[in-house]
Short mmCIF file of C-alpha atoms and ligand atoms in Angstrom, two decimals:
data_model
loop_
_atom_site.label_atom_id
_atom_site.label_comp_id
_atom_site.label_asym_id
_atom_site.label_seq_id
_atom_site.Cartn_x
_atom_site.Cartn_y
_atom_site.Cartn_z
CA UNK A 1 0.00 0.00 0.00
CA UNK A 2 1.65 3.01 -0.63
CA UNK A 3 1.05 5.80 1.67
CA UNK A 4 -0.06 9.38 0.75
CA UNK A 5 2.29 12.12 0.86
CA UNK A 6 1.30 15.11 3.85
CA UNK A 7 0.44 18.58 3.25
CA UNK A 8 0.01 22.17 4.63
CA UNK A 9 -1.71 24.31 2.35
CA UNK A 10 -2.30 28.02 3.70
CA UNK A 11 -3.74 30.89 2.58
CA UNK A 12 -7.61 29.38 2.52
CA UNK A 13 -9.26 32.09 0.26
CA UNK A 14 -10.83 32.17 -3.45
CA UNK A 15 -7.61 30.30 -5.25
CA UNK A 16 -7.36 27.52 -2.64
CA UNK A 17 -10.85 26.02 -4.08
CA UNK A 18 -9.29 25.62 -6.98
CA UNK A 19 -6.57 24.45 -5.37
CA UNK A 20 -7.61 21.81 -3.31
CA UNK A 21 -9.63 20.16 -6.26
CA UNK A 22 -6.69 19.99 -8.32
CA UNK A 23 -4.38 18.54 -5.44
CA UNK A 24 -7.62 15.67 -4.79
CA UNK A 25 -7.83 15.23 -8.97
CA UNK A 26 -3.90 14.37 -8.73
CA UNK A 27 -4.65 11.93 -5.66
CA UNK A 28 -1.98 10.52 -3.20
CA UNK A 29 -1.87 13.92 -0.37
CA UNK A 30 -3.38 14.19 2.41
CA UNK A 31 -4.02 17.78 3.49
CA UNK A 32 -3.10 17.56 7.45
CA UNK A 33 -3.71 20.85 7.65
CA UNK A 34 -5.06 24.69 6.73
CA UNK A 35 -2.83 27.58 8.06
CA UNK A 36 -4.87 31.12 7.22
CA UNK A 37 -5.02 34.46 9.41
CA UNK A 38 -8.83 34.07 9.36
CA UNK A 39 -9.36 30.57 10.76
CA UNK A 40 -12.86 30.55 9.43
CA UNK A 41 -11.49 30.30 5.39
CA UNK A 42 -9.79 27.63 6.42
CA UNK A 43 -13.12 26.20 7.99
CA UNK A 44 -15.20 26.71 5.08
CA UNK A 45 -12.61 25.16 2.77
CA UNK A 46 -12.13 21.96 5.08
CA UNK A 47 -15.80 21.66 5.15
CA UNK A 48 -15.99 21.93 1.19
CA UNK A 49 -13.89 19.29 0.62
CA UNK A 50 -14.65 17.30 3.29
CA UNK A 51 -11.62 16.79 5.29
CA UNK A 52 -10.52 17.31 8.56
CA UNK A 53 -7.36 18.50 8.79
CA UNK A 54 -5.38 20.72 11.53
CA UNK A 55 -6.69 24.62 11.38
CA UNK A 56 -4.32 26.97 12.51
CA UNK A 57 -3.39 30.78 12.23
CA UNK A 58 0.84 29.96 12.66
CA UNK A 59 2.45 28.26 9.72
CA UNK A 60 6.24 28.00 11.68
CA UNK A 61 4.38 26.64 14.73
CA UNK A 62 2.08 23.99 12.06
CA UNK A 63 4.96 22.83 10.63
CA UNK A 64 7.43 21.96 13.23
CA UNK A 65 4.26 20.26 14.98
CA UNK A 66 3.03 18.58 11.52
CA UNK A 67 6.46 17.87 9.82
CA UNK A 68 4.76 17.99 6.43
CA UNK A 69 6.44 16.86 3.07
CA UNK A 70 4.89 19.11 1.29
CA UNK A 71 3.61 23.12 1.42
CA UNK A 72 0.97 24.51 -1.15
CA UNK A 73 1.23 28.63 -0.59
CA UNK A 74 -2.07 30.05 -2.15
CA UNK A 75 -1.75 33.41 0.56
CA UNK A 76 -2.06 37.07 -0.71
CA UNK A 77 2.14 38.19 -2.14
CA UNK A 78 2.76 40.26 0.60
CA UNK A 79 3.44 37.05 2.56
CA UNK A 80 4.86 35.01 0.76
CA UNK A 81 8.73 35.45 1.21
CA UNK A 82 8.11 34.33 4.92
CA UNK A 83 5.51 31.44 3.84
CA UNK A 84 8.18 29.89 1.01
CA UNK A 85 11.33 30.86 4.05
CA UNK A 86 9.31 29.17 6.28
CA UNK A 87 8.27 25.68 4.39
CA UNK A 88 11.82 25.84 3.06
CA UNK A 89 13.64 25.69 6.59
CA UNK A 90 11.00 22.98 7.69
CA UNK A 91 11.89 20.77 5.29
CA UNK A 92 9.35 20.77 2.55
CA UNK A 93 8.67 21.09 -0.77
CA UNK A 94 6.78 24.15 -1.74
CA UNK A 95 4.49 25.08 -4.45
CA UNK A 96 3.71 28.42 -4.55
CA UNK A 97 1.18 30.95 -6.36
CA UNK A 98 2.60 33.75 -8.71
CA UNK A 99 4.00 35.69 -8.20
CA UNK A 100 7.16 34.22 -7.08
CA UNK A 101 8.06 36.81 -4.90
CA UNK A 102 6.91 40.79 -4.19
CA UNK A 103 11.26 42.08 -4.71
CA UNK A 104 14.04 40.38 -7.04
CA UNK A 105 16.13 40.33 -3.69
CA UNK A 106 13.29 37.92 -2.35
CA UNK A 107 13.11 36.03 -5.06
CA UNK A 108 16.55 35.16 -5.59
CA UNK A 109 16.64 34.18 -2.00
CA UNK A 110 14.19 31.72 -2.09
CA UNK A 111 15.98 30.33 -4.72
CA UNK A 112 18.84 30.06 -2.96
CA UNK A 113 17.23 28.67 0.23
CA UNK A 114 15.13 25.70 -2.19
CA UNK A 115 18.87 25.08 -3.56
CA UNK A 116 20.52 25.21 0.05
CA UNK A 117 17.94 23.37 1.38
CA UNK A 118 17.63 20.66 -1.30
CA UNK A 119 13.83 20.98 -1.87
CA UNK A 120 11.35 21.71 -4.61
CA UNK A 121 10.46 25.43 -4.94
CA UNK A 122 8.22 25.64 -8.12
CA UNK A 123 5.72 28.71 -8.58
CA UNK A 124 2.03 28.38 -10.10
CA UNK A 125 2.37 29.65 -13.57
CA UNK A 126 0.08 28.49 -14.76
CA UNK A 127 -1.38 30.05 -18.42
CA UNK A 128 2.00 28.74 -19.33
CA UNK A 129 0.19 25.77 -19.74
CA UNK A 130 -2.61 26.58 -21.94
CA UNK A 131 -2.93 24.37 -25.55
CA UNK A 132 -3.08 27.50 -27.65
CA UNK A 133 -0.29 28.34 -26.37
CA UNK A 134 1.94 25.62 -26.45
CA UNK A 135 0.36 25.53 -30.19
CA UNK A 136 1.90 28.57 -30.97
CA UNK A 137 4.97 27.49 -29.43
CA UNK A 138 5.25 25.21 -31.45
CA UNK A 139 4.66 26.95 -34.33
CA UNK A 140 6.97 29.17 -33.70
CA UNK A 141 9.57 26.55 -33.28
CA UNK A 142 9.16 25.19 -36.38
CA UNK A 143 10.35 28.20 -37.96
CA UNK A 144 7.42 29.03 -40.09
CA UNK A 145 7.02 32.86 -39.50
CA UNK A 146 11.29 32.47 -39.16
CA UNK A 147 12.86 34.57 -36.49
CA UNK A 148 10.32 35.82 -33.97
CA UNK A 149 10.94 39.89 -33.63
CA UNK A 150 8.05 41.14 -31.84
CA UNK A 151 5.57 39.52 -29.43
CA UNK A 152 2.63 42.60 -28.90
CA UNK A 153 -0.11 42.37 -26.19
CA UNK A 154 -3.66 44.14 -25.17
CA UNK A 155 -5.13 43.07 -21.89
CA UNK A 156 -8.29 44.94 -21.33
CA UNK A 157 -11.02 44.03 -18.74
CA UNK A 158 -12.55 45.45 -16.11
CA UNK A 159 -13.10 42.83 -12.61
CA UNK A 160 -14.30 43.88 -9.20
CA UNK A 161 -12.50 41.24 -7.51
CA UNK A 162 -13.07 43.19 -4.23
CA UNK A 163 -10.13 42.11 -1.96
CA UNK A 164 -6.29 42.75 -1.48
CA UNK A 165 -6.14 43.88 -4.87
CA UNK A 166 -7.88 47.37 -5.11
CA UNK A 167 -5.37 48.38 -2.37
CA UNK A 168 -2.00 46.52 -4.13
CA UNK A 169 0.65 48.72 -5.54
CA UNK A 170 1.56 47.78 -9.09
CA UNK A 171 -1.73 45.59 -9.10
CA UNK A 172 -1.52 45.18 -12.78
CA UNK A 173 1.88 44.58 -13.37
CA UNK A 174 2.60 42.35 -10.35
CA UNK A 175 -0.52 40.40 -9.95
CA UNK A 176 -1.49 39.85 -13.57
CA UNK A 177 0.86 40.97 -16.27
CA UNK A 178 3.03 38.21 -14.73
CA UNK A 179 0.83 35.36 -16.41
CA UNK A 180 1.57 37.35 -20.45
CA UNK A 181 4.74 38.22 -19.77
CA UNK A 182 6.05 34.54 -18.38
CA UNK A 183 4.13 33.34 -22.05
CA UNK A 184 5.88 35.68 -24.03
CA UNK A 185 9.23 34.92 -22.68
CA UNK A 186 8.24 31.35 -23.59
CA UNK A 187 7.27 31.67 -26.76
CA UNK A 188 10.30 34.19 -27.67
CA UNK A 189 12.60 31.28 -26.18
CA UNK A 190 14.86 34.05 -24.42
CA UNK A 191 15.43 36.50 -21.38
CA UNK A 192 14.76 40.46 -21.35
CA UNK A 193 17.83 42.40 -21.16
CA UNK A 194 15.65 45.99 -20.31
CA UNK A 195 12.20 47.20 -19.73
CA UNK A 196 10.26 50.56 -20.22
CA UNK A 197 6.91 51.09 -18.54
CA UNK A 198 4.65 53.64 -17.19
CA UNK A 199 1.67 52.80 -14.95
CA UNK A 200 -1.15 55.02 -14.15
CA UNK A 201 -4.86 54.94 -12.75
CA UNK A 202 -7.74 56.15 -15.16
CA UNK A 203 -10.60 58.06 -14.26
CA UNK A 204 -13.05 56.45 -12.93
CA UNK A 205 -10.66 53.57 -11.31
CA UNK A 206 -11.99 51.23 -8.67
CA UNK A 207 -8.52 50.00 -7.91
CA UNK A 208 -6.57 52.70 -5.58
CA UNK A 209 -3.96 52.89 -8.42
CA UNK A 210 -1.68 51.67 -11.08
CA UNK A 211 -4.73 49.69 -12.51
CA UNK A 212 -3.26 50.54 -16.03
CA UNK A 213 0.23 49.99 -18.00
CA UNK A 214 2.14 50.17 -20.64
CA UNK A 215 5.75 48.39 -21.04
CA UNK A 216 7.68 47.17 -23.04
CA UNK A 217 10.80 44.83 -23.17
CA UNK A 218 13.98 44.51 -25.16
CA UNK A 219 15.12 40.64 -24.88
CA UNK A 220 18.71 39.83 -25.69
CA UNK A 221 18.60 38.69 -28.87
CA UNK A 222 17.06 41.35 -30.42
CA UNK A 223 13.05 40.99 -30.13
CA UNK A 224 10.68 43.10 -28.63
CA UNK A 225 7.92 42.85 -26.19
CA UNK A 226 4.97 45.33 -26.19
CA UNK A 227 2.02 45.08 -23.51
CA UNK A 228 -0.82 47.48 -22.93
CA UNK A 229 -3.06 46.86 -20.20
CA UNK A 230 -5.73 47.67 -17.81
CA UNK A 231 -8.02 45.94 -15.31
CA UNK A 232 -10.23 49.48 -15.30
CA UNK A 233 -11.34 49.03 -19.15
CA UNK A 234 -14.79 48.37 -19.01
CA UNK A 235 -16.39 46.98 -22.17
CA UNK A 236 -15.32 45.52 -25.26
CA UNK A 237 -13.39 42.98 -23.05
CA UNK A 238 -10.03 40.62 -24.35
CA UNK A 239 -9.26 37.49 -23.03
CA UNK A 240 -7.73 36.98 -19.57
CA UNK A 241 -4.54 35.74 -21.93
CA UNK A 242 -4.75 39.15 -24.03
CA UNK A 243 -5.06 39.65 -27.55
CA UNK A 244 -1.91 38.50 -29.23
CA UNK A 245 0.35 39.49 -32.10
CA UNK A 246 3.24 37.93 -32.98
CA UNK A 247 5.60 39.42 -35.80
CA UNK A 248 8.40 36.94 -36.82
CA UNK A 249 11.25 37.75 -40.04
CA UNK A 250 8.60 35.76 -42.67
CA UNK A 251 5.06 35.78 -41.17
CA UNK A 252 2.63 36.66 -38.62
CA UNK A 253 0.81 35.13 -35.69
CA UNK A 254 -2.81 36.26 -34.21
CA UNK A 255 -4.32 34.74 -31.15
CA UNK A 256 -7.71 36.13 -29.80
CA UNK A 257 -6.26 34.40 -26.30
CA UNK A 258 -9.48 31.76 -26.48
CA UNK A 259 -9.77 29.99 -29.60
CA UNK A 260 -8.74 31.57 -32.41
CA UNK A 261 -5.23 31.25 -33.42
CA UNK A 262 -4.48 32.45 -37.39
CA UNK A 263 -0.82 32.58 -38.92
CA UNK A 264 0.59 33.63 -42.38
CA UNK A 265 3.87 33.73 -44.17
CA UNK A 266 4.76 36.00 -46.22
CA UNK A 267 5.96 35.10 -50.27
CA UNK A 268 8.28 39.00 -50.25
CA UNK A 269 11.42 36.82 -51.73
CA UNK A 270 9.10 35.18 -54.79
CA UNK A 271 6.99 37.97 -55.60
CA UNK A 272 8.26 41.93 -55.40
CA UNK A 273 5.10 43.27 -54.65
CA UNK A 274 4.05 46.70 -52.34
CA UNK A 275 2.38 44.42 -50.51
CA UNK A 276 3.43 40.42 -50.80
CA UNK A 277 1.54 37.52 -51.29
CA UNK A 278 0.41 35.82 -48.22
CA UNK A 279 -0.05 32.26 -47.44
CA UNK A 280 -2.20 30.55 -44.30
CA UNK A 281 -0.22 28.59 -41.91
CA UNK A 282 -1.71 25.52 -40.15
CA UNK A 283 -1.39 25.62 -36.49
CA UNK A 284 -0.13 23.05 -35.27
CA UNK A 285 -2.20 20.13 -33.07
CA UNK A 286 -1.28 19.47 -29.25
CA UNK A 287 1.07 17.26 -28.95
CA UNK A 288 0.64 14.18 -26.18
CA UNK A 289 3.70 15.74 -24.58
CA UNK A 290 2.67 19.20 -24.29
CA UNK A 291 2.29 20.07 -20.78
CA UNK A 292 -1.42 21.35 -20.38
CA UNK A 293 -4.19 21.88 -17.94
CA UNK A 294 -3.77 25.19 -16.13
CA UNK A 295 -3.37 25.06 -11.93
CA UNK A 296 -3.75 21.47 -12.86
CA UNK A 297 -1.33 20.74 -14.74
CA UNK A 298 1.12 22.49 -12.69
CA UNK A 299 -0.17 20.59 -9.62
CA UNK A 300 0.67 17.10 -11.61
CA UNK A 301 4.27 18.27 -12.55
CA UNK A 302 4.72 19.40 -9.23
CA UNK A 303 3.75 16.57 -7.39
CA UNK A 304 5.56 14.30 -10.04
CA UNK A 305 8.73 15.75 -8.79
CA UNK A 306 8.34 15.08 -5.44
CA UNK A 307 7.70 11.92 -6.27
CA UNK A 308 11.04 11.41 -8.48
CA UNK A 309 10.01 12.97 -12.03
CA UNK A 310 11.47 15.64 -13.76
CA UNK A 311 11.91 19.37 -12.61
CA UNK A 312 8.88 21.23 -14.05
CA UNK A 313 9.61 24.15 -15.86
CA UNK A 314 7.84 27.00 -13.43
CA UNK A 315 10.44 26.09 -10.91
CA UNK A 316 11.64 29.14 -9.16
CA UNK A 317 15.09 29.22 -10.41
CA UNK A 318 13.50 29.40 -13.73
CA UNK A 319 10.25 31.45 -12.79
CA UNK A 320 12.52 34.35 -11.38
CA UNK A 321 13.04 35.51 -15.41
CA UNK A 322 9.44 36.55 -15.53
CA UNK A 323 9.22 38.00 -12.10
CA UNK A 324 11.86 39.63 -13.67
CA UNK A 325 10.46 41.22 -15.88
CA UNK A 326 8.07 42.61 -14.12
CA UNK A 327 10.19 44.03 -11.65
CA UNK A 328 11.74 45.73 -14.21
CA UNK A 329 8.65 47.19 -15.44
CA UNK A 330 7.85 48.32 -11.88
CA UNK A 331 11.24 49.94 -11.19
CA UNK A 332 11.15 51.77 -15.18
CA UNK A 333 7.71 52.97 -14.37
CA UNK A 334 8.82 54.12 -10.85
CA UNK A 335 11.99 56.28 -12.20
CA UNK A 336 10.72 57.21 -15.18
CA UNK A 337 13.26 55.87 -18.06
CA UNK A 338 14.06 52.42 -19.12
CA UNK A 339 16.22 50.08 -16.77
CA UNK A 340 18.18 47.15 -17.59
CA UNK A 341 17.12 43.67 -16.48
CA UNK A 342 19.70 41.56 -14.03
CA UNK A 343 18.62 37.93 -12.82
N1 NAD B 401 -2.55 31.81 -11.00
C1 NAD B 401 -3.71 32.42 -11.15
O1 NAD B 401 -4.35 32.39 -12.20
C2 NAD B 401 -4.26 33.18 -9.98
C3 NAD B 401 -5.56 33.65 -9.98
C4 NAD B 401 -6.02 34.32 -8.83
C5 NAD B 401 -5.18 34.50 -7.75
N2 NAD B 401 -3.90 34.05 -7.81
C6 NAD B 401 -2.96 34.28 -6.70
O2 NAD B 401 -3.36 33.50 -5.59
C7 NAD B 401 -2.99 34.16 -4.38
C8 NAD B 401 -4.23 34.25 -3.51
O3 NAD B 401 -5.23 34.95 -4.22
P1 NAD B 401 -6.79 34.80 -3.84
O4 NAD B 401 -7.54 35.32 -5.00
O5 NAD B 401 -7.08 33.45 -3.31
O6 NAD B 401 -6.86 35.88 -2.66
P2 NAD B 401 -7.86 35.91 -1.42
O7 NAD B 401 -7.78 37.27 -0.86
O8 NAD B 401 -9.21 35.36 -1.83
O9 NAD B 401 -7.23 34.84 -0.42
C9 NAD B 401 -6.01 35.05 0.24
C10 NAD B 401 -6.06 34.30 1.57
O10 NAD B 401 -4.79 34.44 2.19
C11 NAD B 401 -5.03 34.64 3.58
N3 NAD B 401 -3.85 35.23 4.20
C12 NAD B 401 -3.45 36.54 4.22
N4 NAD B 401 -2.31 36.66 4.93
C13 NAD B 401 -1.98 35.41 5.34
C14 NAD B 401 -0.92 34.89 6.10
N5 NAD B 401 0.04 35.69 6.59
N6 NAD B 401 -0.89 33.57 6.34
C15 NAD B 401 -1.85 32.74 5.85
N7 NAD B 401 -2.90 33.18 5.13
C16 NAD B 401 -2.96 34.49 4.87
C17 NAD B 401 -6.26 35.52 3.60
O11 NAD B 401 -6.89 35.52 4.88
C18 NAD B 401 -7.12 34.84 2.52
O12 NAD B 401 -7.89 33.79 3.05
C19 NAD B 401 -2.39 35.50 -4.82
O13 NAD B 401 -0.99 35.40 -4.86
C20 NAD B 401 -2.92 35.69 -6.23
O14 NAD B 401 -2.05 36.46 -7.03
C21 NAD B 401 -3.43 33.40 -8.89
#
């Protein structure tokens, strides 16, 4: 019989559902028990799911009690340097929701601390692992639009998630623009060397500020990264994944960031027209290996590593690149000129 591994999860609000269904999908934890300031999130999430693990307001004082193998940090950023210190130093293995860390300085510690302490750090990133987008990926690897120079981005929408949010600093940037960013680094296949941004709350705002931005990012070999965003934009909503362009040496990608992904190459070296012949591309099907499946999937290739399998590719040591860039967004917007990007 083999036995199931033991968890802590803590912070017990809206993400942990999600959460906790995932982690019972996956099978073979046991959540021992629910660390949140307000015991009674923790309550209603036990109750949900019908366990009946520890409840508790002190992680340090959970773990050295409950010796878990494993920590699932779903809290609010503020806290989560001394959650991921914390599970680190007792032992476990932590999976953690984006973003990685609220500082680079923070983030590189933890990595240090996972490496130090020999344990799984890996963060929730998980739009990396949408279809359409490891679709395009893999369009773009096949070369068809050639060498991609430009990967542009529009995030408009408008939620009242009520919450931490409406009073967070850099709320855009940090909390959300970490998900397009992360898949643009992805699907460029390299690491921003500097970052211009400006951030700024329109009229009519429900957020306390920053609620829209503008950056973009120079990555080292040459291509460039445009986002424009805002979570005050109501109407005429994108997708939570943003509208997409992608601009490559020979051809073009569009993704609508649901459904709708449409790519052409260009015929300029054949034809010697104004404007060139175009051809459709075919996107590419999913491939059995693609990694896919949201929170879910990262939850598998988490949990897979614990259990012997590979590293997963959201691990922090990795994940720090995108936090990265938004960092560097921050800071440009902050002091008003473009800064340079150091992992
Ligand atoms: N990956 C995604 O798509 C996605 C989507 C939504 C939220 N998130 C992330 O999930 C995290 C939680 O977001 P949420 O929407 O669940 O927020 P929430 O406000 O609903 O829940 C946060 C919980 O953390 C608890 N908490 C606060 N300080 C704590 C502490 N010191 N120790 C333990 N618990 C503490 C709060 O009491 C609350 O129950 C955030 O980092 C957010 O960015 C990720």
């Amino acid at each position: 019989m083999t036995i199931n591994q033991r968890a802590v999860l803590t912070g017990a609000g809206a993400m942990s559902r999600k959460w906790l269904e995932a982690i019972k999908t996956v099978g073979g934890v046991d959540i021992v028990g629910i660390v949140d300031i307000n015991p009674a999130n923790a309550e209603a999430r036990a109750k949900e799911r019908n366990i009946n693990p520890e409840i508790g307001t002190d992680l340090p004082a959970m773990l050295s009690r409950l010796a878990p193998e494993i920590v699932f940090d779903v809290a609010i950023p503020a806290v989560r340097h001394d959650i991921v210190s914390a599970a680190l130093a007792a032992g476990a293995h932590v999976l953690s929701e984006k973003p990685m860390a609220e500082t680079l300085e923070q983030a590189r510690d933890l990595v240090a601390r996972a490496k130090a302490a020999d344990r799984l750090h890996v963060v929730i990133q998980n739009r990396r692992y949408l279809a359409q987008l490891r679709r395009i990926h893999r369009l773009v690897a096949s070369g068809a639009i050639g060498e991609v120079t430009g990967v542009h981005c529009d995030f408009f929408l408008d939620p009242h998630f009520g919450g931490f949010r409406e009073q967070m600093p850099h709320v855009l940037l940090l909390d959300m623009a970490v998900h397009t960013f992360d898949a643009a680094r992805y699907v460029i296949g390299d690491i921003a060397s500097s970052a211009y941004a400006e951030e700024w709350n329109p009229a009519g705002s429900w957020y306390e500020r920053d609620a829209s931005a503008f950056a973009s990012f120079h990555f080292a070999g040459g291509a460039v990264m445009t986002y424009r965003g805002s979570w005050a934009a109501p109407g005429l909503r994108t997708s939570w994944e943003s509208y997409w362009r992608i601009t490559g040496t020979e051809g073009s990608i569009v993704w609508d960031g649901a459904d709708d992904i449409r790519a052409a190459r260009s015929n300029a070296h054949v034809s010697g027209q104004l404007l060139p012949d175009t051809a459709m591309l075919e996107i590419p099907a999913l491939d059995p290996a693609d990694r896919i499946g949201g929170h879910l999937g990262v939850i598998t290739d988490f949990l897979a590593a614990t259990r012997g399998g590979p590293l997963p590719e959201t691990v922090g040591s990795e994940n720090i690149k995108s936090l990265a860039m938004v960092l560097g967004a921050i800071d440009s917007s902050t002091l008003g000129r473009r800064v340079e990007i150091h992992i």
